[in-house]
Amino acid sequence: MQPGSANTGPDPRRWKALAVTLVVGFMILLDVTIVAVALPSMQHGLGASPAQVQWVVSGYALTFALSLVLAGRLGDAMGRRRIFLVALAAFVLCSVAAGAAPTIGLLVAARLAQGIAAGFLAPQNSALIQQMFQGTERGRAFGLFGATVGVSSAVGPITGGLILALAGAEQGWRWIFFVNVPIGVAAFTLAARLLPRGRGARRGTLDLAGVVLLGAGVFLLMFPLVQADAGGVRELWWMFPAGALLLAAFVLWERRVAARGHDPLLAPGLITQTRGYAPGAALATVYFIGFSGVWLVFALYFQIGRGFSPLMSGLCVTPFAIGSAGAAIVAGRLVERLGRLLTVLGLVGVVVGLSAAALLLGFASPGVAVWAAIPALLVGGVGSGFVISPNITMTLKEVPVRMAGAAGGALQTGQRLGGAVGTAALPGVYYLVLTSSGDTAEAVTVALGAAVGGVLVALAIAVAEWRRDGRPGPCPPEIAHGHTHAGQG
């Protein structure tokens, strides 16, 4: 039976189960950014080239994004608990392999596999929240989930710098992977006891053509971005239109599959008939361009421009992480009452905070700029906490539970694509200005200004959706093609 149904009532262990899934979610998202500070150590210890070691970060991000929609669909069909446990076991094993890797080739291979495992874990988180919680509790649960998403990205550089400081620069990078093992083993044990059981909704066959079209399209869009440091955007520009064409073909194919009464990988009704899903997914994609990119800009400015250590550089952006975590928890309690207005207010806060930080770091004297930017970063963090978790809640609010995994996977795919664009584009802006002017203060100001531009686009989407909130719109209980039975986890 599905927890939270009329027959069983809410699962009494739902909050404990949520805590376990959030720890795992924190771990897999932390691995996106935590490794970045250890790249010089890996390069020296394994005798690797800069292009090779960059794949330790970009390869994980690439396979993570490629796996999300398929993983969500399989979780809906086969059972979210089953997929979660298998993927978590694989993630732990890949962490061991990465930490023990004797060569750069084996390390990259382990990271590619680890990214796939992470991609299979991520959509189960949001789907399990849809399954286990209802009403105001769902908003609170998504608030905690949003805090996990926001804070994990922000504290990655801090955590990586701390591990390197404690374990030593020579072999400390290995402990960035080994630390996942005890956490993962404990989480697996608890998840096996606490996650709701269910056989899933075994409905038809997997849409293999859809898997190929979507995977190839996402790959072609992301590959030049993850190769940006090696000139990928300039040399592989043709992949962008090719990827866009494949994604257009994917949309047409999914419509055809649905029209024939079969099971699409991603039901077209999620976009066309589910109120709030399309603008929410677009908002998340655009917002993550700025949100993901600013961390690398700050790292470049503080570590290279100011000569700070990785740990000190991470501590400088701690106010943003603190503000984001606290606001996300509060936002979970406010989203049912304020709705899309909450994301509008949050985006305004991010624009104000990042704009103020850009001006202070660019024009204040070096001795006081970092300290003066602390309140600005705190404001930006609070704003971000009011964006990520409420947007997830509002975007998935009307999605049928049986499709929660696929919907969550598609939403997170957009976030990962936005993150890939941001992590390639914003440091590129920073280096472009630095090369032409030689002024690190000017470079950080312009790069953060570009991030603000992306946030302003997200704000425009949020305002438009907020204005539509009061109007009636399509919101069918089941949106695919006539199926009415709900899937379970």
mmCIF file of C-alpha atoms in Angstrom, residues 12 25 47 51 60 70 131 151 177 209 287 296 318 368 385 433 435 459 476 485:
data_model
loop_
_atom_site.group_PDB
_atom_site.id
_atom_site.type_symbol
_atom_site.label_atom_id
_atom_site.label_comp_id
_atom_site.label_asym_id
_atom_site.label_seq_id
_atom_site.Cartn_x
_atom_site.Cartn_y
_atom_site.Cartn_z
ATOM 1 C CA PRO A 12 4.667 6.862 11.030
ATOM 2 C CA GLY A 25 21.029 13.451 -1.296
ATOM 3 C CA GLY A 47 50.897 12.501 -12.704
ATOM 4 C CA ALA A 51 42.550 18.026 -19.055
ATOM 5 C CA TYR A 60 30.661 12.929 -12.732
ATOM 6 C CA LEU A 70 15.623 7.196 -16.913
ATOM 7 C CA GLN A 131 4.772 9.500 -1.982
ATOM 8 C CA VAL A 151 23.696 23.892 1.157
ATOM 9 C CA PHE A 177 35.943 9.688 -1.646
ATOM 10 C CA ALA A 209 13.895 4.980 -28.271
ATOM 11 C CA TYR A 287 18.436 29.930 -11.912
ATOM 12 C CA LEU A 296 33.639 28.763 -9.104
ATOM 13 C CA THR A 318 29.760 30.354 4.414
ATOM 14 C CA VAL A 368 37.617 45.383 3.922
ATOM 15 C CA GLY A 385 16.640 29.414 0.297
ATOM 16 C CA VAL A 433 37.872 40.184 -18.173
ATOM 17 C CA THR A 435 42.955 38.646 -19.415
ATOM 18 C CA LEU A 459 12.696 36.342 -11.745
ATOM 19 C CA PRO A 476 -6.027 16.767 -14.434
ATOM 20 C CA HIS A 485 -3.981 3.577 -11.177
#
